[in-house]
Tab-separated table of C-alpha atoms and ligand atoms in Angstrom:
chain	number	residue	atom	x	y	z
P	1	MET	CA	-111.532	12.465	-202.170
P	2	GLY	CA	-111.809	9.387	-199.900
P	3	ILE	CA	-109.622	6.344	-200.468
P	4	PHE	CA	-112.605	4.085	-201.370
P	5	LYS	CA	-113.810	6.507	-204.017
P	6	ARG	CA	-110.314	6.738	-205.490
P	7	VAL	CA	-109.942	2.952	-205.611
P	8	PHE	CA	-113.366	2.683	-207.248
P	9	ILE	CA	-112.516	5.280	-209.902
P	10	PHE	CA	-109.221	3.486	-210.580
P	11	LEU	CA	-110.947	0.097	-210.980
P	12	TYR	CA	-113.605	1.676	-213.217
P	13	GLY	CA	-110.852	3.247	-215.306
P	14	ILE	CA	-109.175	-0.120	-215.923
P	15	GLY	CA	-112.455	-1.678	-217.005
P	16	LEU	CA	-113.749	-3.300	-213.810
P	17	LYS	CA	-117.413	-2.385	-213.436
P	18	LEU	CA	-120.043	-3.507	-210.947
P	19	ASP	CA	-122.613	-6.172	-211.755
P	20	ASN	CA	-125.610	-4.020	-212.688
P	21	THR	CA	-123.431	-2.005	-215.073
P	22	ASP	CA	-121.838	-5.130	-216.536
P	23	SER	CA	-125.275	-6.694	-217.098
P	24	ILE	CA	-126.153	-3.756	-219.346
P	25	HIS	CA	-122.793	-2.632	-220.761
P	26	GLY	CA	-120.808	-5.888	-220.610
P	27	HIS	CA	-121.113	-5.898	-224.365
P	28	GLU	CA	-121.217	-2.594	-226.259
P	29	TYR	CA	-122.472	-2.491	-229.825
P	30	PHE	CA	-122.484	0.359	-232.283
P	31	ASP	CA	-123.424	0.142	-235.958
P	32	GLU	CA	-121.680	2.900	-237.949
P	33	ALA	CA	-124.150	2.612	-240.857
P	34	THR	CA	-127.359	3.162	-238.847
P	35	GLY	CA	-126.234	4.518	-235.472
P	36	ALA	CA	-127.964	1.604	-233.672
P	37	PHE	CA	-126.779	0.664	-230.161
P	38	ILE	CA	-128.763	-2.534	-229.680
P	39	PRO	CA	-127.195	-5.554	-231.389
P	40	PRO	CA	-129.271	-7.289	-234.040
P	41	ILE	CA	-130.017	-11.010	-234.026
P	42	PHE	CA	-127.397	-12.431	-236.378
P	43	LEU	CA	-129.359	-15.217	-238.032
P	44	SER	CA	-126.756	-15.805	-240.726
P	45	SER	CA	-125.637	-19.434	-240.692
P	46	MET	CA	-122.459	-18.584	-242.617
P	47	PHE	CA	-119.930	-15.745	-242.818
P	48	GLU	CA	-117.693	-14.578	-245.634
P	49	GLN	CA	-114.534	-16.592	-246.090
P	50	ARG	CA	-112.127	-15.612	-248.885
P	51	GLY	CA	-109.044	-17.467	-247.770
P	52	PRO	CA	-108.457	-17.607	-244.001
P	53	ALA	CA	-111.646	-16.867	-242.040
P	54	LYS	CA	-112.087	-13.812	-239.805
P	55	LYS	CA	-111.229	-14.605	-236.192
P	56	SER	CA	-113.565	-14.127	-233.232
P	57	GLU	CA	-112.228	-12.492	-230.080
P	58	ARG	CA	-111.231	-15.864	-228.627
P	59	GLY	CA	-109.120	-16.450	-231.728
P	60	VAL	CA	-111.207	-19.100	-233.504
P	61	ASP	CA	-112.670	-18.907	-237.005
P	62	LEU	CA	-115.870	-16.946	-237.414
P	63	LYS	CA	-117.243	-18.705	-240.476
P	64	TYR	CA	-120.203	-20.869	-239.493
P	65	SER	CA	-122.875	-20.404	-236.812
P	66	ARG	CA	-122.539	-23.923	-235.361
P	67	GLU	CA	-119.099	-22.754	-234.230
P	68	GLU	CA	-119.319	-19.016	-233.508
P	69	ASN	CA	-122.140	-16.504	-233.832
P	70	PRO	CA	-121.934	-12.760	-233.094
P	71	THR	CA	-125.172	-12.604	-231.045
P	72	VAL	CA	-124.014	-15.553	-228.946
P	73	MET	CA	-120.572	-13.950	-228.573
P	74	ALA	CA	-122.189	-10.750	-227.281
P	75	LEU	CA	-124.008	-12.725	-224.585
P	76	GLU	CA	-120.823	-14.622	-223.724
P	77	LYS	CA	-119.043	-11.356	-223.112
P	78	VAL	CA	-121.669	-10.244	-220.613
P	79	ILE	CA	-121.687	-13.624	-218.847
P	80	SER	CA	-117.858	-13.556	-218.556
P	81	LYS	CA	-117.992	-10.128	-216.941
P	82	LEU	CA	-120.627	-11.278	-214.452
P	83	GLU	CA	-118.815	-14.530	-213.630
P	84	GLY	CA	-115.443	-12.768	-213.377
P	85	SER	CA	-114.007	-15.293	-215.847
P	86	GLU	CA	-111.653	-14.938	-218.802
P	87	ASP	CA	-114.182	-16.451	-221.180
P	88	SER	CA	-117.620	-18.090	-221.407
P	89	LEU	CA	-119.424	-20.336	-223.860
P	90	CYS	CA	-123.174	-20.514	-224.349
P	91	PHE	CA	-125.044	-23.730	-225.120
P	92	ASN	CA	-128.508	-24.687	-226.270
P	93	SER	CA	-129.378	-25.896	-222.745
P	94	GLY	CA	-127.832	-26.093	-219.306
P	95	MET	CA	-127.506	-29.853	-219.852
P	96	ALA	CA	-125.672	-29.320	-223.161
P	97	GLY	CA	-123.045	-27.317	-221.249
P	98	ILE	CA	-122.826	-29.963	-218.523
P	99	SER	CA	-122.494	-32.829	-221.050
P	100	SER	CA	-119.724	-31.044	-222.961
P	101	VAL	CA	-117.840	-30.505	-219.704
P	102	TYR	CA	-118.209	-34.177	-218.689
P	103	LEU	CA	-117.118	-35.344	-222.143
P	104	HIS	CA	-114.085	-33.134	-222.121
P	105	TYR	CA	-112.748	-33.931	-218.661
P	106	LEU	CA	-113.676	-37.602	-218.145
P	107	LYS	CA	-112.075	-40.702	-219.639
P	108	ALA	CA	-112.267	-44.428	-218.920
P	109	GLY	CA	-110.905	-45.216	-215.452
P	110	ASP	CA	-111.623	-41.743	-214.042
P	111	ASN	CA	-114.213	-41.017	-211.441
P	112	ILE	CA	-116.428	-38.001	-210.894
P	113	VAL	CA	-117.330	-36.986	-207.362
P	114	ILE	CA	-120.806	-35.470	-207.424
P	115	THR	CA	-123.158	-34.611	-204.603
P	116	SER	CA	-126.117	-36.972	-204.187
P	117	GLU	CA	-128.283	-33.852	-204.112
P	118	ALA	CA	-127.986	-31.916	-207.362
P	119	TYR	CA	-130.123	-31.506	-210.464
P	120	GLY	CA	-131.195	-35.136	-211.067
P	121	THR	CA	-130.197	-35.185	-214.745
P	122	SER	CA	-126.636	-34.024	-213.926
P	123	ILE	CA	-126.336	-37.032	-211.594
P	124	LYS	CA	-127.966	-39.479	-214.022
P	125	LEU	CA	-125.751	-38.372	-216.900
P	126	ALA	CA	-122.665	-38.962	-214.739
P	127	GLU	CA	-123.965	-42.408	-213.762
P	128	ASP	CA	-124.750	-43.305	-217.381
P	129	LEU	CA	-121.114	-42.627	-218.317
P	130	ALA	CA	-120.395	-45.975	-216.601
P	131	LYS	CA	-120.742	-47.586	-220.028
P	132	PHE	CA	-117.644	-45.627	-221.105
P	133	GLY	CA	-115.725	-46.722	-218.001
P	134	VAL	CA	-116.287	-43.589	-215.906
P	135	HIS	CA	-117.257	-44.165	-212.273
P	136	THR	CA	-119.524	-41.947	-210.211
P	137	LYS	CA	-118.858	-41.426	-206.512
P	138	LYS	CA	-121.738	-39.751	-204.740
P	139	ALA	CA	-121.128	-37.572	-201.717
P	140	TYR	CA	-123.534	-36.108	-199.192
P	141	PRO	CA	-123.672	-32.346	-199.902
P	142	SER	CA	-121.198	-31.280	-197.239
P	143	ALA	CA	-117.575	-30.227	-197.770
P	144	ASP	CA	-116.329	-32.965	-195.383
P	145	ASP	CA	-118.075	-35.764	-197.245
P	146	ILE	CA	-117.112	-34.434	-200.685
P	147	VAL	CA	-113.435	-34.204	-199.700
P	148	SER	CA	-113.539	-37.720	-198.195
P	149	LYS	CA	-114.736	-39.188	-201.524
P	150	ILE	CA	-111.827	-37.783	-203.572
P	151	ASP	CA	-109.144	-40.290	-204.556
P	152	SER	CA	-106.297	-40.600	-207.053
P	153	GLU	CA	-108.749	-41.471	-209.876
P	154	THR	CA	-110.913	-38.384	-209.363
P	155	ALA	CA	-110.882	-36.108	-212.419
P	156	ILE	CA	-113.697	-33.730	-211.515
P	157	VAL	CA	-115.731	-32.682	-208.509
P	158	PHE	CA	-119.185	-31.427	-209.433
P	159	ILE	CA	-121.262	-29.489	-206.907
P	160	GLU	CA	-124.116	-27.043	-206.544
P	161	VAL	CA	-123.013	-24.652	-203.805
P	162	MET	CA	-126.672	-24.226	-202.825
P	163	THR	CA	-128.345	-27.528	-203.556
P	164	ASN	CA	-131.478	-28.349	-205.501
P	165	PRO	CA	-134.062	-28.724	-203.960
P	166	THR	CA	-133.417	-28.533	-200.189
P	167	LEU	CA	-131.005	-25.559	-200.318
P	168	LYS	CA	-128.107	-26.975	-198.343
P	169	VAL	CA	-124.991	-24.786	-198.550
P	170	ILE	CA	-121.540	-26.258	-199.222
P	171	ASP	CA	-118.341	-24.567	-198.004
P	172	ILE	CA	-116.583	-24.161	-201.362
P	173	LYS	CA	-113.324	-22.991	-199.765
P	174	GLN	CA	-112.767	-26.329	-198.066
P	175	VAL	CA	-113.537	-28.248	-201.274
P	176	SER	CA	-111.386	-26.049	-203.514
P	177	GLU	CA	-108.380	-26.253	-201.171
P	178	ARG	CA	-108.501	-30.044	-201.640
P	179	THR	CA	-109.115	-30.050	-205.434
P	180	ARG	CA	-106.348	-27.473	-206.033
P	181	LYS	CA	-103.871	-29.669	-204.181
P	182	SER	CA	-104.370	-32.520	-206.677
P	183	GLY	CA	-105.104	-30.563	-209.837
P	184	ILE	CA	-108.709	-31.857	-209.879
P	185	LYS	CA	-111.238	-29.686	-211.709
P	186	LEU	CA	-113.846	-28.174	-209.401
P	187	ILE	CA	-117.045	-27.523	-211.344
P	188	VAL	CA	-119.898	-25.563	-209.832
P	189	ASP	CA	-123.463	-25.479	-211.114
P	190	ASN	CA	-124.391	-21.955	-209.999
P	191	THR	CA	-127.926	-21.893	-211.407
P	192	PHE	CA	-129.782	-21.420	-208.111
P	193	LEU	CA	-127.707	-18.402	-207.081
P	194	SER	CA	-126.800	-16.787	-210.420
P	195	PRO	CA	-123.530	-14.852	-210.779
P	196	TYR	CA	-125.234	-11.868	-209.168
P	197	ASN	CA	-125.290	-13.674	-205.812
P	198	PHE	CA	-122.185	-15.805	-206.101
P	199	LYS	CA	-119.104	-16.049	-208.321
P	200	PRO	CA	-117.726	-19.605	-208.188
P	201	ILE	CA	-114.518	-18.829	-210.103
P	202	LYS	CA	-113.554	-16.063	-207.711
P	203	ASN	CA	-114.135	-18.571	-204.912
P	204	GLY	CA	-111.878	-21.371	-206.113
P	205	ALA	CA	-113.879	-23.175	-208.829
P	206	ASP	CA	-112.348	-23.946	-212.224
P	207	LEU	CA	-115.646	-23.698	-214.080
P	208	SER	CA	-118.980	-22.071	-213.333
P	209	LEU	CA	-122.069	-23.473	-215.070
P	210	GLU	CA	-125.446	-21.793	-215.379
P	211	SER	CA	-128.733	-22.907	-216.807
P	212	LEU	CA	-129.485	-19.652	-218.650
P	213	THR	CA	-133.061	-20.909	-218.753
P	214	LYS	CA	-133.396	-19.689	-215.148
P	215	TYR	CA	-132.384	-16.377	-213.524
P	216	ILE	CA	-130.039	-15.098	-216.227
P	217	SER	CA	-132.641	-14.961	-219.008
P	218	GLY	CA	-135.291	-14.632	-216.315
P	219	HIS	CA	-138.564	-14.776	-218.244
P	220	ASN	CA	-139.322	-18.489	-218.660
P	221	ASP	CA	-139.065	-18.202	-222.433
P	222	ILE	CA	-135.750	-19.738	-223.484
P	223	ILE	CA	-133.669	-22.858	-222.849
P	224	GLY	CA	-129.924	-22.239	-222.630
P	225	GLY	CA	-126.746	-22.833	-220.669
P	226	SER	CA	-123.333	-21.312	-220.076
P	227	VAL	CA	-119.909	-22.537	-219.031
P	228	SER	CA	-117.319	-20.031	-217.780
P	229	GLY	CA	-113.653	-20.359	-216.913
P	230	SER	CA	-110.170	-19.705	-218.230
P	231	ARG	CA	-109.648	-18.995	-221.938
P	232	LYS	CA	-107.652	-22.235	-222.229
P	233	ASN	CA	-110.446	-24.347	-220.719
P	234	MET	CA	-113.035	-22.591	-222.877
P	235	LEU	CA	-111.070	-23.263	-226.064
P	236	ASP	CA	-110.970	-26.973	-225.183
P	237	ILE	CA	-114.708	-27.085	-224.444
P	238	TRP	CA	-115.426	-24.925	-227.514
P	239	GLU	CA	-114.095	-27.797	-229.628
P	240	TRP	CA	-116.673	-30.153	-228.046
P	241	ARG	CA	-119.443	-27.624	-228.604
P	242	ARG	CA	-118.419	-27.340	-232.250
P	243	MET	CA	-118.372	-31.112	-232.768
P	244	LEU	CA	-121.557	-31.807	-230.825
P	245	GLY	CA	-123.386	-28.871	-232.405
P	246	THR	CA	-124.689	-27.571	-229.079
P	247	ILE	CA	-124.204	-23.803	-229.471
P	248	LEU	CA	-127.066	-21.572	-228.296
P	249	ASN	CA	-129.298	-20.337	-231.137
P	250	PRO	CA	-129.058	-16.585	-231.921
P	251	PHE	CA	-132.685	-15.786	-231.082
P	252	SER	CA	-132.413	-17.301	-227.593
P	253	ALA	CA	-129.043	-15.553	-227.182
P	254	TYR	CA	-130.751	-12.252	-227.953
P	255	LEU	CA	-133.524	-12.919	-225.422
P	256	ALA	CA	-130.935	-13.860	-222.784
P	257	LEU	CA	-128.926	-10.725	-223.593
P	258	ARG	CA	-132.087	-8.690	-223.088
P	259	GLY	CA	-133.086	-10.570	-219.921
P	260	VAL	CA	-129.683	-10.368	-218.248
P	261	LYS	CA	-129.791	-6.555	-218.306
P	262	THR	CA	-132.177	-6.680	-215.342
P	263	LEU	CA	-130.560	-9.618	-213.508
P	264	GLY	CA	-129.581	-7.597	-210.428
P	265	VAL	CA	-132.890	-5.765	-210.159
P	266	ARG	CA	-134.815	-9.008	-210.554
P	267	MET	CA	-132.655	-10.951	-208.078
P	268	GLU	CA	-133.164	-8.268	-205.420
P	269	ARG	CA	-136.915	-8.463	-205.898
P	270	HIS	CA	-136.943	-12.303	-206.090
P	271	GLN	CA	-135.173	-12.532	-202.777
P	272	GLU	CA	-137.214	-9.799	-201.108
P	273	ASN	CA	-140.364	-11.721	-202.088
P	274	ALA	CA	-138.804	-15.066	-201.144
P	275	LEU	CA	-138.057	-13.875	-197.615
P	276	LYS	CA	-141.646	-12.648	-197.165
P	277	VAL	CA	-143.013	-15.951	-198.479
P	278	ALA	CA	-140.579	-17.990	-196.322
P	279	LYS	CA	-141.711	-16.074	-193.228
P	280	TYR	CA	-145.345	-16.705	-194.116
P	281	LEU	CA	-144.660	-20.425	-194.637
P	282	ALA	CA	-142.861	-20.618	-191.282
P	283	SER	CA	-145.995	-19.222	-189.631
P	284	SER	CA	-148.462	-21.544	-191.397
P	285	SER	CA	-150.012	-24.422	-189.448
P	286	LYS	CA	-150.046	-26.473	-192.701
P	287	VAL	CA	-146.244	-26.327	-193.070
P	288	THR	CA	-143.893	-28.433	-190.954
P	289	ASP	CA	-140.513	-27.257	-192.239
P	290	VAL	CA	-139.193	-24.321	-194.307
P	291	MET	CA	-135.840	-24.461	-196.103
P	292	TYR	CA	-134.560	-20.988	-196.987
P	293	PRO	CA	-131.047	-19.889	-195.965
P	294	GLY	CA	-132.331	-16.319	-195.742
P	295	LEU	CA	-134.253	-17.214	-192.562
P	296	GLU	CA	-132.145	-16.456	-189.505
P	297	ASN	CA	-132.982	-19.786	-187.862
P	298	ASN	CA	-131.961	-21.799	-190.954
P	299	SER	CA	-128.946	-23.981	-190.156
P	300	TYR	CA	-127.096	-22.668	-193.249
P	301	HIS	CA	-127.900	-18.989	-192.608
P	302	ASN	CA	-124.467	-17.953	-191.310
P	303	ILE	CA	-122.394	-19.666	-193.984
P	304	ALA	CA	-124.785	-18.468	-196.709
P	305	LYS	CA	-124.519	-14.911	-195.388
P	306	ARG	CA	-120.748	-15.147	-195.484
P	307	MET	CA	-120.578	-16.610	-198.987
P	308	PHE	CA	-123.464	-15.039	-200.941
P	309	ARG	CA	-124.684	-11.549	-201.764
P	310	GLY	CA	-128.286	-12.766	-201.478
P	311	PHE	CA	-130.115	-16.018	-200.769
P	312	GLY	CA	-131.904	-16.462	-204.091
P	313	GLY	CA	-135.578	-16.776	-204.906
P	314	VAL	CA	-136.248	-20.475	-204.269
P	315	VAL	CA	-137.959	-21.569	-201.059
P	316	SER	CA	-138.564	-25.248	-200.317
P	317	PHE	CA	-140.933	-26.486	-197.649
P	318	ARG	CA	-142.682	-29.543	-196.289
P	319	ILE	CA	-146.401	-29.634	-195.819
P	320	LYS	CA	-148.386	-31.637	-193.285
P	321	GLY	CA	-149.210	-34.897	-195.025
P	322	GLY	CA	-147.677	-36.776	-197.930
P	323	ARG	CA	-148.063	-37.302	-201.666
P	324	ASP	CA	-151.882	-36.826	-201.739
P	325	GLU	CA	-151.696	-33.502	-199.894
P	326	SER	CA	-148.777	-32.260	-202.039
P	327	ILE	CA	-150.671	-33.027	-205.215
P	328	ARG	CA	-153.815	-31.390	-203.817
P	329	VAL	CA	-151.822	-28.204	-203.145
P	330	LEU	CA	-150.456	-28.240	-206.725
P	331	LYS	CA	-153.943	-28.742	-208.135
P	332	SER	CA	-155.370	-25.908	-206.025
P	333	LEU	CA	-152.893	-23.237	-207.105
P	334	SER	CA	-154.118	-20.478	-209.346
P	335	LEU	CA	-151.553	-17.641	-209.661
P	336	ILE	CA	-148.543	-19.879	-208.987
P	337	LYS	CA	-147.859	-22.193	-211.928
P	338	PRO	CA	-147.434	-25.853	-210.998
P	339	SER	CA	-144.527	-26.748	-213.261
P	340	PRO	CA	-140.821	-27.606	-213.241
P	341	SER	CA	-138.185	-24.845	-213.644
P	342	LEU	CA	-137.378	-21.735	-211.659
P	343	GLY	CA	-135.902	-18.275	-211.864
P	344	GLY	CA	-138.468	-16.520	-214.064
P	345	THR	CA	-140.905	-13.687	-213.486
P	346	GLU	CA	-143.782	-16.119	-212.809
P	347	SER	CA	-143.907	-17.972	-209.483
P	348	ILE	CA	-143.590	-21.705	-210.129
P	349	MET	CA	-144.176	-24.624	-207.793
P	350	THR	CA	-142.428	-27.935	-208.404
P	351	TYR	CA	-142.951	-31.320	-206.828
P	352	PRO	CA	-139.310	-32.551	-206.700
P	353	VAL	CA	-140.018	-36.278	-206.247
P	354	LEU	CA	-141.831	-36.251	-209.594
P	355	SER	CA	-139.591	-33.763	-211.432
P	356	ALA	CA	-136.066	-32.395	-210.782
P	357	SER	CA	-135.216	-35.113	-208.218
P	358	SER	CA	-137.075	-38.048	-209.804
P	359	SER	CA	-133.859	-39.554	-211.158
P	360	ILE	CA	-132.205	-39.509	-207.696
P	361	ASN	CA	-132.693	-42.975	-206.189
P	362	LYS	CA	-135.240	-43.298	-203.367
P	363	MET	CA	-132.678	-44.191	-200.691
P	364	ASP	CA	-130.595	-41.067	-201.454
P	365	ARG	CA	-133.741	-38.953	-201.617
P	366	GLU	CA	-134.777	-40.045	-198.147
P	367	LYS	CA	-131.327	-39.374	-196.673
P	368	LEU	CA	-131.400	-35.886	-198.207
P	369	GLY	CA	-134.912	-35.057	-197.035
P	370	ILE	CA	-136.455	-35.050	-200.514
P	371	THR	CA	-139.691	-36.566	-199.271
P	372	ASP	CA	-143.250	-36.891	-200.591
P	373	SER	CA	-144.245	-33.808	-198.583
P	374	LEU	CA	-141.538	-31.554	-200.076
P	375	LEU	CA	-142.540	-28.760	-202.441
P	376	ARG	CA	-140.191	-26.269	-204.104
P	377	LEU	CA	-141.373	-22.765	-204.845
P	378	SER	CA	-139.560	-20.437	-207.216
P	379	VAL	CA	-140.815	-17.103	-205.965
P	380	GLY	CA	-141.525	-14.786	-208.882
P	381	LEU	CA	-141.788	-11.039	-209.224
P	382	GLU	CA	-145.515	-10.689	-208.544
P	383	ASP	CA	-146.679	-8.851	-205.405
P	384	ALA	CA	-145.677	-11.022	-202.445
P	385	GLU	CA	-149.140	-10.592	-200.907
P	386	ASP	CA	-150.754	-12.226	-203.970
P	387	ILE	CA	-148.317	-15.149	-203.886
P	388	ILE	CA	-149.084	-15.655	-200.200
P	389	SER	CA	-152.873	-15.480	-200.806
P	390	ASP	CA	-152.572	-18.168	-203.477
P	391	LEU	CA	-150.617	-20.388	-201.067
P	392	GLU	CA	-153.117	-19.755	-198.272
P	393	ASN	CA	-155.986	-20.718	-200.541
P	394	ALA	CA	-154.224	-23.920	-201.692
P	395	PHE	CA	-153.351	-24.860	-198.092
P	396	SER	CA	-157.011	-24.439	-197.097
P	397	LYS	CA	-157.765	-27.475	-199.311
P	398	ILE	CA	-155.655	-29.872	-197.229
W	401	LIG	N1	-128.831	-27.180	-213.191
W	401	LIG	C1	-129.873	-26.942	-212.396
W	401	LIG	C2	-129.624	-26.592	-210.970
W	401	LIG	C3	-131.172	-27.028	-212.899
W	401	LIG	O1	-132.208	-26.787	-212.090
W	401	LIG	C4	-131.360	-27.365	-214.272
W	401	LIG	C5	-132.707	-27.471	-214.838
W	401	LIG	O2	-133.689	-27.391	-214.171
W	401	LIG	C6	-130.241	-27.607	-215.060
W	401	LIG	C7	-128.984	-27.499	-214.497
W	401	LIG	C8	-130.373	-27.966	-216.512
W	401	LIG	O3	-130.653	-26.845	-217.255
W	401	LIG	P1	-131.478	-26.877	-218.636
W	401	LIG	O4	-132.871	-27.297	-218.292
W	401	LIG	O5	-131.366	-25.486	-219.140
W	401	LIG	O6	-130.819	-27.882	-219.498
C-alpha cells in the first residue's frame, strides 16, 4: 500500500474526514426508538431541568432554546468540521454573528482595522461603534495597507480575504504574522469563498465568519450566520449570543443542515459556471472590465490559486456606460434575478452602489472601483448557456 493511502487511512481512522464527507456526516444522528437517521427539527423552547441542567457538548446548560438547541448544535458540529475549528456558533443572521464578535472584542479606546471594501453593513456597524468610544481605521484591501494601519490600540483586524464586490484577494499570511505578534484578533468574513474553498483558521485567522444565508445553506431560503474558532473564544461569544438572543432558529438550522450536505458539489458547479460566464463577459463588446480571480489574466489569479481550492461563484464586471445602462441591464434580465444576496441556486445580479456597497462612502467607493457601471453576478446552478443568453439579451438593450 502506498504511503499516501496509508496516511489517508490513518487520518480517517482518527476522525479526520474530507470536506464532502464532513458536509454529510459531520453530525451523525440515530434515534433508538424509531431507527431514524435524519435529525428532527427540535422546536422545543425548553428542556427538562430537575436540578442541574443537562450539559451540551460545549459544556453549557441545555435548558432553553435561546441558549442552546439540538438542531442548531447539529449544524454547528458540521460547520466546525468544515472550518477546521474547535467549535462554532450559529446566529440568526451573518450580521448577528458579526455584531456579537464586535461587542465581545471591542471596548472604549480600542480601534478596529477594517478594509474599506467589505460588506457595507460590517463597515457601518464598526463606524457606528464610535458612540461607545471605539475607533474605526479603514485600510485599502491589501496586506501592506492593513498592516500599516495597525497600532497599539488595535483590538481586531477584520477582513474579507476575497472582497465584496470587486474580488480583490488579500494575502492572509502577511496579515496574520503581524496580528499574531501583538495578540490582535484576526477575524475573517469568509462568506464569498465558503469553507469549501478556504479555511481561514487553518491560515492564521482567530475567527472565521460566514453568512449562512449564502453558499452554506445555498438555496436562498434562510437568513443565518456562523462564527468559528477556539472553544474558549466560542464560549465567550456564546455568552453574548445568549444575552442578545441571536441564536439561529431551529427550522433555519435544519434547512442549513440539509443545504450544507451538497456544499462541495454546488461550489464545484458554481465555479465551473462562473468561469464560463466570466469568459463570455470578457469577450462581450458591452463589457469593459471583468473581475474574477479564476481568469488567468486577473491580477489576483496567482495568489488566489495558491490560497484557494476554487475561485467561488461571484463574477463582477463593468459595463459600457453608467447608472442608466446598469439599471437598464437589471430591468432587462429574465432568468437572472435582479436582487441583493449571492450563493444560492438561482443566479442573482446586484447593483453594488445601491445595495451591498451603498453604505461605503463615495470617495472610498471610487478608490476601490465600485463605480456606477459595476454589476455583481452570483452565478447560480442553471445551465451556463442559459445564463449567458439572458446576459446577452440584457446587453442588447444598451
Ligand atoms: N458578509 C458578507 C460578505 C455578505 O455579503 C453579507 C450579506 O450580504 C453578510 C456578511 C451579512 O450576512 P446576513 O445578510 O446573513 O446578515
